[in-house]
Amino acid sequence: DTEVTQTPKHLVMGMTNKKSLKCEQHMGHRAMYWYKQKAKKPPELMFVYSYEKLSINESVPSRFSPECPNSSLLNLHLHALQPEDSALYLCASSFRLAGVYEQYFGPGTRLTVT
Amino acid sequence: AQTVTQSQPEMSVQEAETVTLSCTYDTSESDYYLFWYKQPPSRQMILVIRQEAYKQQNATENRFSVNFQKAAKSFSLKISDSQLGDAAMYFCAYAMRQGAQKLVFGQGTRLTINP
């Protein structure tokens, strides 16, 4: 199983809503990543977890709150988002954080903030 | 800071022909990794090929091969016998060898395959 799954596929939320994105992998990977991708742009790293601990926060606004409850699951909690936060949110995982380990990407959640 | 540049926003090729996508990068590090990722219209990004900077031999994966020129900081991707399924956005990416694997992506090249 070399799959990273993400739910939901699409999400529309208002600026006052609270929602969560979910990412799951069962490959035994201990590094998990959140990326934000705007249309026709490359992914931008947001957060990285290694062994369920937050290792990297790329100065992301606090309205995005990541959580890694266990080694297979990664959540991104959303609150009071802005329309400019509309994007494709990609989750990825790799065997370990350091080294030439392939990052496996999920299909993404298309988020629209109204 | 490391940067990755893909100077070809779009390219097209006839099916069964060969196409080369360009990538240049800038780094002061001597040891690093380079990658080509493919993102088809269905959006799931997959790794096409990777190169470790200390290896002089160019990486090859079936129809995909790279031309790695370390001194010139160039890392081009050659796709031979292009197939319709190769149509996608291709991202060149860089990561330092030491520490966390933070990928620095280029802006991408959209490849179209003409039947």
Coordinates of C-alpha atoms in Angstrom, one line a residue:
Chain A
D1 CA 0.0 0.0 0.0
T2 CA 1.7 3.2 -1.2
E3 CA -1.2 5.5 -0.8
V4 CA -1.8 8.7 1.0
T5 CA -5.5 9.5 1.3
Q6 CA -7.0 12.9 2.0
T7 CA -10.6 13.8 3.0
P8 CA -12.6 15.6 2.0
K9 CA -11.8 16.0 -1.7
H10 CA -13.6 19.4 -1.8
L11 CA -14.5 21.8 0.9
V12 CA -16.3 25.1 0.8
M13 CA -16.3 27.1 4.0
G14 CA -17.2 30.6 5.2
M15 CA -14.7 32.9 6.9
T16 CA -16.3 32.2 10.3
N17 CA -16.4 28.4 10.0
K18 CA -14.2 25.8 11.6
K19 CA -13.3 22.8 9.6
S20 CA -10.6 20.1 9.4
L21 CA -8.7 18.4 6.7
K22 CA -7.6 14.8 7.2
C23 CA -4.7 12.9 5.8
E24 CA -3.9 9.2 6.4
Q25 CA -1.1 6.8 5.4
H26 CA -0.4 3.2 6.4
M27 CA 3.1 2.9 4.9
G28 CA 4.9 3.2 8.2
H29 CA 6.2 6.6 7.3
R30 CA 7.3 8.8 10.2
A31 CA 7.4 12.1 8.4
M32 CA 4.3 13.9 7.3
Y33 CA 3.9 17.2 5.5
W34 CA 1.2 19.8 4.7
Y35 CA 1.6 21.8 1.5
K36 CA -0.5 24.6 0.0
Q37 CA -0.7 24.9 -3.8
K38 CA -2.3 27.8 -5.6
A39 CA -3.4 27.3 -9.2
K40 CA -0.5 26.9 -11.7
K41 CA 2.0 27.3 -8.9
P42 CA 4.3 24.8 -7.2
P43 CA 3.4 23.5 -3.7
E44 CA 4.6 25.6 -0.7
L45 CA 5.5 23.8 2.4
M46 CA 3.5 24.7 5.5
F47 CA 4.2 22.1 8.2
V48 CA 6.3 19.0 8.8
Y49 CA 5.9 16.4 11.5
S50 CA 8.5 13.9 12.4
Y51 CA 7.6 11.1 14.8
E52 CA 4.4 12.9 15.6
K53 CA 6.2 16.0 16.7
L54 CA 6.0 19.3 14.8
S55 CA 9.5 19.8 13.3
I56 CA 8.9 22.6 10.8
N57 CA 6.4 25.5 10.7
E58 CA 7.0 27.7 7.7
S59 CA 5.7 30.8 9.5
V60 CA 2.1 29.8 8.7
P61 CA -0.7 32.0 10.2
S62 CA -2.3 30.6 13.3
R63 CA -5.6 30.2 11.6
F64 CA -4.1 27.0 10.4
S65 CA -3.5 24.5 13.2
P66 CA -1.9 21.1 12.4
E67 CA -2.2 18.0 14.5
C68 CA -0.6 14.6 14.3
P69 CA -2.6 12.3 16.7
N70 CA -0.6 9.2 15.7
S71 CA 1.9 8.0 13.2
S72 CA -0.7 7.3 10.5
L73 CA -2.9 10.4 10.8
L74 CA -2.3 14.1 10.1
N75 CA -5.0 16.8 10.5
L76 CA -5.1 20.4 9.5
H77 CA -7.6 22.5 11.5
L78 CA -8.9 25.6 9.9
H79 CA -10.5 28.6 11.6
A80 CA -11.3 32.1 10.5
L81 CA -9.8 31.6 7.0
Q82 CA -9.5 34.4 4.4
P83 CA -10.6 34.1 0.7
E84 CA -6.9 34.1 -0.2
D85 CA -6.5 30.8 1.6
S86 CA -8.5 29.1 -1.1
A87 CA -6.1 26.6 -2.6
L88 CA -5.3 22.9 -3.0
Y89 CA -4.0 21.5 0.2
L90 CA -1.7 18.6 -0.3
C91 CA -0.5 16.1 2.3
A92 CA 2.6 14.0 1.8
S93 CA 4.6 11.4 3.8
S94 CA 8.0 10.0 3.7
F95 CA 9.8 7.1 5.5
R96 CA 11.9 9.5 7.5
L97 CA 12.4 13.3 7.6
A98 CA 16.1 13.4 6.7
G99 CA 17.6 11.6 3.7
V100 CA 16.7 10.9 0.1
Y101 CA 13.3 9.3 0.9
E102 CA 10.6 9.8 -1.6
Q103 CA 7.7 11.9 -0.6
Y104 CA 4.4 10.3 -1.4
F105 CA 1.6 12.8 -2.1
G106 CA -2.1 12.6 -1.5
P107 CA -4.6 13.8 -4.1
G108 CA -5.3 17.0 -2.2
T109 CA -8.3 18.8 -0.7
R110 CA -9.6 21.6 -2.9
L111 CA -10.6 24.4 -0.4
T112 CA -12.7 27.4 -1.3
V113 CA -13.2 30.1 1.3
T114 CA -16.2 32.3 0.7
Chain B
A1 CA 18.7 30.5 -0.1
Q2 CA 18.3 27.8 -2.6
T3 CA 16.3 28.5 -5.8
V4 CA 15.1 26.4 -8.6
T5 CA 14.3 27.8 -12.0
Q6 CA 12.3 26.2 -14.8
S7 CA 12.4 28.5 -17.8
Q8 CA 9.9 26.7 -19.9
P9 CA 6.3 27.3 -18.6
E10 CA 4.8 25.1 -21.3
M11 CA 6.1 22.5 -23.8
S12 CA 4.5 20.2 -26.3
V13 CA 5.8 17.1 -28.1
Q14 CA 4.4 14.6 -30.5
E15 CA 3.6 11.2 -29.2
A16 CA 6.5 8.8 -29.5
E17 CA 9.0 11.7 -29.8
T18 CA 11.6 12.8 -27.3
V19 CA 11.4 15.9 -25.2
T20 CA 13.7 17.6 -22.7
L21 CA 12.6 19.8 -19.8
S22 CA 15.1 22.2 -18.4
C23 CA 15.9 23.0 -14.8
T24 CA 18.6 25.1 -13.2
Y25 CA 19.2 25.7 -9.5
D26 CA 21.3 27.8 -7.3
T27 CA 22.9 26.6 -4.0
S28 CA 26.1 27.0 -2.1
E29 CA 25.8 23.4 -0.8
S30 CA 28.0 20.7 -2.2
D31 CA 25.8 17.8 -1.2
Y32 CA 22.1 17.7 -2.1
Y33 CA 19.3 15.9 -3.9
L34 CA 17.5 16.8 -7.1
F35 CA 14.1 15.5 -8.1
W36 CA 11.6 15.6 -10.9
Y37 CA 8.0 15.3 -9.8
K38 CA 5.0 14.8 -12.1
Q39 CA 1.5 16.2 -11.4
P40 CA -1.1 15.0 -13.8
P41 CA -4.4 16.8 -14.2
S42 CA -5.9 14.5 -11.5
R43 CA -3.5 16.3 -9.2
Q44 CA -1.7 13.5 -7.4
M45 CA 2.0 14.3 -7.5
I46 CA 4.4 11.4 -8.0
L47 CA 8.2 11.1 -8.1
V48 CA 9.6 10.5 -11.6
I49 CA 13.3 10.4 -10.9
R50 CA 15.9 11.5 -8.4
Q51 CA 19.6 12.3 -8.4
E52 CA 22.0 12.5 -5.6
A53 CA 24.6 15.2 -6.2
Y54 CA 27.6 13.1 -5.2
K55 CA 26.8 10.6 -7.9
Q56 CA 28.3 11.5 -11.2
Q57 CA 26.2 8.9 -13.1
N58 CA 23.0 10.3 -14.5
A59 CA 19.9 8.7 -13.1
T60 CA 17.6 6.7 -15.4
E61 CA 14.1 5.3 -14.9
N62 CA 12.8 3.5 -17.9
R63 CA 11.9 6.2 -20.5
F64 CA 13.0 9.0 -18.1
S65 CA 16.6 10.1 -17.8
V66 CA 18.4 13.2 -16.5
N67 CA 21.3 15.2 -17.6
F68 CA 22.9 16.3 -14.4
Q69 CA 25.6 19.0 -14.8
K70 CA 26.8 19.9 -11.3
A71 CA 29.2 22.6 -12.3
A72 CA 26.6 24.3 -14.4
K73 CA 23.9 23.6 -11.8
S74 CA 21.7 22.2 -14.4
F75 CA 19.3 19.2 -14.1
S76 CA 17.3 18.5 -17.2
L77 CA 14.7 15.7 -17.7
K78 CA 14.6 13.7 -21.0
I79 CA 11.4 11.8 -21.8
S80 CA 11.9 9.3 -24.6
D81 CA 9.0 7.7 -26.6
S82 CA 6.5 10.2 -25.2
Q83 CA 3.1 8.8 -24.3
L84 CA -0.2 10.4 -23.8
G85 CA 0.0 9.5 -20.1
D86 CA 3.1 11.7 -19.8
A87 CA 0.9 14.8 -20.1
A88 CA 1.3 16.6 -16.8
M89 CA 2.9 19.5 -14.9
Y90 CA 6.5 18.6 -14.2
F91 CA 8.2 20.2 -11.2
C92 CA 12.0 20.2 -10.6
A93 CA 12.9 20.2 -6.9
Y94 CA 15.9 20.5 -4.7
A95 CA 16.6 19.3 -1.2
M96 CA 19.7 19.6 1.0
R97 CA 21.2 16.3 2.0
Q98 CA 21.7 17.4 5.6
G99 CA 18.8 17.9 7.9
A100 CA 15.1 17.8 7.0
Q101 CA 14.1 17.1 3.4
K102 CA 12.5 20.4 2.6
L103 CA 11.7 20.4 -1.1
V104 CA 12.3 23.6 -3.0
F105 CA 10.3 23.5 -6.2
G106 CA 10.6 25.2 -9.5
Q107 CA 7.6 26.9 -11.1
G108 CA 6.8 23.9 -13.2
T109 CA 6.6 23.1 -16.9
R110 CA 3.3 22.0 -18.4
L111 CA 3.9 19.2 -20.9
T112 CA 1.3 18.5 -23.6
I113 CA 1.5 15.3 -25.7
N114 CA 0.1 15.7 -29.2
P115 CA -1.3 12.4 -30.7

